[in-house]
CSV table of C-alpha atoms in Angstrom, one decimal:
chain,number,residue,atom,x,y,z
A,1,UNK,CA,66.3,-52.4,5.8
A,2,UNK,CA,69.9,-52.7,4.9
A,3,UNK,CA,70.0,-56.2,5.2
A,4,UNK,CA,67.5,-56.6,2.7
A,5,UNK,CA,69.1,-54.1,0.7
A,6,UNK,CA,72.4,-56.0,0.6
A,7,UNK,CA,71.1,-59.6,0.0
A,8,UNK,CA,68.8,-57.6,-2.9
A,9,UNK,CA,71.8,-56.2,-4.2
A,10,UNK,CA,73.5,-59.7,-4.3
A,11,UNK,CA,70.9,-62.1,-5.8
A,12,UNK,CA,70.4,-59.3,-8.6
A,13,UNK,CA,73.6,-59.8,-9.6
A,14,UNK,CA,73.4,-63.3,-9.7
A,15,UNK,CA,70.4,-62.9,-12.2
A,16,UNK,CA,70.5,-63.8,-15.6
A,17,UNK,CA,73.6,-65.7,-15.3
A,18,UNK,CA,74.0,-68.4,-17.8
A,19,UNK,CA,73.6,-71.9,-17.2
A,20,UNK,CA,76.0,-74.7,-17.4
A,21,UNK,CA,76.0,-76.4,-20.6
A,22,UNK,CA,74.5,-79.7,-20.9
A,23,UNK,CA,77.2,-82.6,-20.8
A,24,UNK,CA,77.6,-84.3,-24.6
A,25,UNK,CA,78.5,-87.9,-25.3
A,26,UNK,CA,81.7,-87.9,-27.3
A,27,UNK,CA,83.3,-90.8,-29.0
A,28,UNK,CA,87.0,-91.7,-29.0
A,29,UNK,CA,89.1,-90.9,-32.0
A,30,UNK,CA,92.4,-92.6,-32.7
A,31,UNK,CA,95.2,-90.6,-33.8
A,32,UNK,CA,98.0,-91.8,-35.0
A,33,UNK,CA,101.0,-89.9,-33.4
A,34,UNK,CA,103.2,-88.1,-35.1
A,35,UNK,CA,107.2,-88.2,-35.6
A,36,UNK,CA,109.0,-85.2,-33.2
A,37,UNK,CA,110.5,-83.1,-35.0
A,38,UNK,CA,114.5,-83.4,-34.9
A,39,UNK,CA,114.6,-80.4,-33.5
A,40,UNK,CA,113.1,-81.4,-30.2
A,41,UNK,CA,110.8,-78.7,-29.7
A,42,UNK,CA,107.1,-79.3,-29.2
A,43,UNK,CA,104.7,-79.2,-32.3
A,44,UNK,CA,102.4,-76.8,-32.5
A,45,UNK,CA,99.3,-79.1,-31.6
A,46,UNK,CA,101.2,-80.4,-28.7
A,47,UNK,CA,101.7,-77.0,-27.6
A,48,UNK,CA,97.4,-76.1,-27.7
A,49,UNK,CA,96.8,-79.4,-26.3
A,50,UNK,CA,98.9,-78.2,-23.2
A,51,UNK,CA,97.7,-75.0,-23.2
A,52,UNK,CA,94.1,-76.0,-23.1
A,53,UNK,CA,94.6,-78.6,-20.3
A,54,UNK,CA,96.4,-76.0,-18.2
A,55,UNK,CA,93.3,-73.5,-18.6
A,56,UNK,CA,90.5,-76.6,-17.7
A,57,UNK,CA,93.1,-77.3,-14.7
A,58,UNK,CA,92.6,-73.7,-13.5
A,59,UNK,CA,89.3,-73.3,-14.1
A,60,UNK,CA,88.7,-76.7,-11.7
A,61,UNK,CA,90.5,-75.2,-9.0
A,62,UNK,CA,88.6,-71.9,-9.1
A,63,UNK,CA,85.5,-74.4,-9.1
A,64,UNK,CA,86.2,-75.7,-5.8
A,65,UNK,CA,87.7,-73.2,-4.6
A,66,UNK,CA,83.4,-71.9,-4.2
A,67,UNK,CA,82.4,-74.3,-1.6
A,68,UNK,CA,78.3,-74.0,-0.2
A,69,UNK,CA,78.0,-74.5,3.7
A,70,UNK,CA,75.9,-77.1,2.4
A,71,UNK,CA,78.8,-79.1,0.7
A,72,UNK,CA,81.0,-79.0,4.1
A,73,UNK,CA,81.1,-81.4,7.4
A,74,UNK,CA,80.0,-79.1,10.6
A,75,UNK,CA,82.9,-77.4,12.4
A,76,UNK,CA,83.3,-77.2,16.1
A,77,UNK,CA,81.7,-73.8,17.3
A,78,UNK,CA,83.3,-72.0,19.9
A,79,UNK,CA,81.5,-69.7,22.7
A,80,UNK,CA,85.2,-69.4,25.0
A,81,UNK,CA,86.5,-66.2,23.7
A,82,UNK,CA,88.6,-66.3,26.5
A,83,UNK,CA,90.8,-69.5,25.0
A,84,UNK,CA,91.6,-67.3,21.6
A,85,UNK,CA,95.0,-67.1,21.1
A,86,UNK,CA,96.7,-63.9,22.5
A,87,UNK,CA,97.0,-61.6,19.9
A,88,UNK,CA,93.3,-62.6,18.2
A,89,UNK,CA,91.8,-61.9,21.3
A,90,UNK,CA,93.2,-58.4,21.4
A,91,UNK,CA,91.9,-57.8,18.4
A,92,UNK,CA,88.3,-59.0,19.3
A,93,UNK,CA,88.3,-57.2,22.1
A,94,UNK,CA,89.2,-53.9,20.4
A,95,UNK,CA,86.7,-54.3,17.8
A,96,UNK,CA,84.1,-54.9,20.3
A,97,UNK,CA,85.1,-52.1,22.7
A,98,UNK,CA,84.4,-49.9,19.4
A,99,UNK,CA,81.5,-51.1,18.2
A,100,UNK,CA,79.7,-50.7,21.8
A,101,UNK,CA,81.1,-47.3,21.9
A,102,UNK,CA,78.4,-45.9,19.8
A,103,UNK,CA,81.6,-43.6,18.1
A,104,UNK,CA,82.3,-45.1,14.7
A,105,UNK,CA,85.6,-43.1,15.1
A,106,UNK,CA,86.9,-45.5,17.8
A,107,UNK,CA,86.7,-48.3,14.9
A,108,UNK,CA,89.5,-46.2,13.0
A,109,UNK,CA,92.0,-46.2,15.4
A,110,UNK,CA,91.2,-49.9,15.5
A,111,UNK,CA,91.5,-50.5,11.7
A,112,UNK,CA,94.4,-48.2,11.3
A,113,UNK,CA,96.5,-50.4,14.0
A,114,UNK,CA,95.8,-53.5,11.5
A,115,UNK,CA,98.9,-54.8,10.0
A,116,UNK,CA,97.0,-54.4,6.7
A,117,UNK,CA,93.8,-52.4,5.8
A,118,UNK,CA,90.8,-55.0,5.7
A,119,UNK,CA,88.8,-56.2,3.7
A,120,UNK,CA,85.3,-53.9,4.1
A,121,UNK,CA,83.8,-54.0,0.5
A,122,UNK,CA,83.8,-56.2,-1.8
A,123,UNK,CA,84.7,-53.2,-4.2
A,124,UNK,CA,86.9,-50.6,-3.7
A,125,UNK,CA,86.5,-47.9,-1.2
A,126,UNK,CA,88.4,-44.8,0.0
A,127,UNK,CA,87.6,-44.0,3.5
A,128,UNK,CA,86.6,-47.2,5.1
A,129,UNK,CA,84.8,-45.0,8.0
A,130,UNK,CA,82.7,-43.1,5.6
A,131,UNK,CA,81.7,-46.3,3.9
A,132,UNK,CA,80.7,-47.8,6.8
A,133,UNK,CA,78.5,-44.3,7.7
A,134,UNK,CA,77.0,-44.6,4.1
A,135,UNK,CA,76.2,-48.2,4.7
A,136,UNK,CA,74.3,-48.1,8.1
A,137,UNK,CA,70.9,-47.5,8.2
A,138,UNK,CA,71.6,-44.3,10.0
A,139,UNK,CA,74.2,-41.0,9.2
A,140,UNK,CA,76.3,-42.0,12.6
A,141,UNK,CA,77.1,-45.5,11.7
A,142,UNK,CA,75.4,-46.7,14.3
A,143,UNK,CA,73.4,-49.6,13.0
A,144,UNK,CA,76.8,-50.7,11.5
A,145,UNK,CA,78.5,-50.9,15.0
A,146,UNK,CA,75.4,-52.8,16.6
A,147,UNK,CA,75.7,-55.4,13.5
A,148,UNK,CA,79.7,-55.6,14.3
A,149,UNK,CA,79.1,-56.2,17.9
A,150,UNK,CA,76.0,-59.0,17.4
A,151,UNK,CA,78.6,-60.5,15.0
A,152,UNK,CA,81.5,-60.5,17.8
A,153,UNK,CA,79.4,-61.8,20.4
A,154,UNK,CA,78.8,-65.0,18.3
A,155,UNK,CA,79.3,-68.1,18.4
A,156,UNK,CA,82.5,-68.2,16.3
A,157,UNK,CA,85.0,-71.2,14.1
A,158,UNK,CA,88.8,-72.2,13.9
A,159,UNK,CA,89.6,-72.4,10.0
A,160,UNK,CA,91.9,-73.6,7.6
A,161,UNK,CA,94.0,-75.0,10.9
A,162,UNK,CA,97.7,-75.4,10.4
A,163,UNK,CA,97.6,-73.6,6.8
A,164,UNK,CA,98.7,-69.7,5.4
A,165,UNK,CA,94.7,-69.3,5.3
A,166,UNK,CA,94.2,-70.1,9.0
A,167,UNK,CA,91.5,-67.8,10.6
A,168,UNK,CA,89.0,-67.3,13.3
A,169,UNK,CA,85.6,-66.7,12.0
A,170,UNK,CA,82.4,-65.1,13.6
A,171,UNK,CA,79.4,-65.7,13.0
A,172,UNK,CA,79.8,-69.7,12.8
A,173,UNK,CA,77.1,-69.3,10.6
A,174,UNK,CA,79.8,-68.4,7.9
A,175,UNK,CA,80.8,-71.3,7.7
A,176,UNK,CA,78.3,-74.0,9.1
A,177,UNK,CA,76.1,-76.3,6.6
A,178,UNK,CA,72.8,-74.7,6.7
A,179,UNK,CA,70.6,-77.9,6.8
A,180,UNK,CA,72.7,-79.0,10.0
A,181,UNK,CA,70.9,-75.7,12.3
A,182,UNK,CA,69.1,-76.9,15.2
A,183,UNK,CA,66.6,-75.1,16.2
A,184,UNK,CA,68.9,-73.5,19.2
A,185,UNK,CA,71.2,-72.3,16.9
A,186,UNK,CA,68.4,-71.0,14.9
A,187,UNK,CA,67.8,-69.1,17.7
A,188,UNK,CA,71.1,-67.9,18.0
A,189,UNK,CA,71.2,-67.1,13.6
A,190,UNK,CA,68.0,-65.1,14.0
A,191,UNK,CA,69.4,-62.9,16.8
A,192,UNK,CA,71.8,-61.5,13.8
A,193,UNK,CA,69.4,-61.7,10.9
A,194,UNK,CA,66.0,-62.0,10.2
A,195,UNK,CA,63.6,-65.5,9.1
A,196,UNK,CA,63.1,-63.6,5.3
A,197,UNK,CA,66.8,-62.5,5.3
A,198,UNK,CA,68.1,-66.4,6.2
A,199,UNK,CA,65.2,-67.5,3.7
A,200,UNK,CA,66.8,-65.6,0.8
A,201,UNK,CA,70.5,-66.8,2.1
A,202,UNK,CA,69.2,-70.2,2.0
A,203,UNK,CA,68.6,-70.3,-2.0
A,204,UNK,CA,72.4,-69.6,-2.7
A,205,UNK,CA,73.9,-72.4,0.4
A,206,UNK,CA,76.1,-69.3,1.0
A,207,UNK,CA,76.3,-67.1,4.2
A,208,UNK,CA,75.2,-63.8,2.6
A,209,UNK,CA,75.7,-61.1,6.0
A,210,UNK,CA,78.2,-59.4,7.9
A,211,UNK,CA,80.9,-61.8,9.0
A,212,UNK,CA,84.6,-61.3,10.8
A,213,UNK,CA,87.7,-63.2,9.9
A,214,UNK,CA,90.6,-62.3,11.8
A,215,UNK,CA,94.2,-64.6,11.4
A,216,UNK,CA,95.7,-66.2,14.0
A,217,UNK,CA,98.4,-63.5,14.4
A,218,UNK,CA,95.5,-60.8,15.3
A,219,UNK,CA,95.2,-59.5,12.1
A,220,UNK,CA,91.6,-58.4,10.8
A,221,UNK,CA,91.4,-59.8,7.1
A,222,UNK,CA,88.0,-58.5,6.8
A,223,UNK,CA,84.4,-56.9,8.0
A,224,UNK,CA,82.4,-57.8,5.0
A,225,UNK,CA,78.9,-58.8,3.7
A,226,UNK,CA,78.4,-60.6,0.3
A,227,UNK,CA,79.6,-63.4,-1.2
């Protein structure tokens, strides 16, 4: 139920959203330039010309900064937790031990050892505990810890290798191109979410469900579903 309710949640939102104008032949007009002014500062026109540029340059990057697992080569997954680097692998293993506990509380002492507090929402919370409580299917949190530990025992990716953004992240599935499943790792998807759930994931090319990301230096970045 609160899968559905999460993927619900996020293709609601998505409704209703405008679409992308259609693309307008335009002809070439030829202006001839003007003198500079002696004064050596930029003309006015100049000066909107720039600015407008600098906005269309931003909003590319924010473009492709969205990228579908459908628009990506397949990574290498990874099984060996065992070859994480040192201080990753602590944290895995701490964020496992909790989640099998069956004590939500263990997962505090967890998130309050992070270097930085993670990423759990997508909006802003207070008590990352109590959230998580509020969004299990149960008052204890429990659902929430079995979804973390399916999630950690994963198949899992190396990202962003060699740059600030570098990260290991579980499920693979975060991250792989969709049409490139075989019917093993299907398998392996449905273990973590259901056929209508990946069905509904499938429209928007984006992995919709719980993921993990944690950064090469053992830091948990985040615990999050959505996009």
């Amino acid at each position: 139920m609160l899968r559905r309710l999460i993927l619900l949640a996020i293709a609601t939102s998505l409704v209703g959203m405008p679409a992308l104008a259609k693309t307008v032949r335009t002809d070439t007009i030829r202006i001839t330039p003007l003198e500079p002014p002696a004064s050596g500062e930029i003309p006015k026109a100049a000066e909107n010309d720039i600015s407008l540029e600098s906005a269309a340059d931003q909003e590319d990057a924010a473009d492709d900064s969205v990228v579908k697992a459908e628009d990506v080569p397949a990574p290498q997954v990874l099984y060996d937790v065992t070859a994480l680097p040192t201080p990753v692998a602590r944290m895995h293993d701490q964020l496992l031990e909790a989640a099998t506990s069956g004590n939500i509380e263990r997962l505090r002492m967890v998130l309050e050892s992070n270097e930085m507090p993670p990423t759990l929402s997508l909006t802003e919370i207070v008590d990352p505990i109590e959230f998580l409580k509020e969004s299990s299917g149960d008052p204890e949190g429990v659902e929430i810890l079995a979804i973390l530990a399916d999630t950690l025992d994963a198949g899992f990716v190396h990202t962003d290798v060699g740059t600030a953004q570098e990260m290991y992240v579980w499920p693979y599935f975060a991250r792989y191109p969709f049409s490139a499943l075989t019917p093993e790792q299907k398998v392996e998807m449905y273990r973590i979410v259901t056929a209508a759930d990946f069905a509904e994931m499938e429209t928007f090319g984006v992995w919709l469900f719980y993921r993990v990301g944690i950064g090469k230096d053992g830091t948990l970045h985040y615990f999050v579903a959505g996009e």
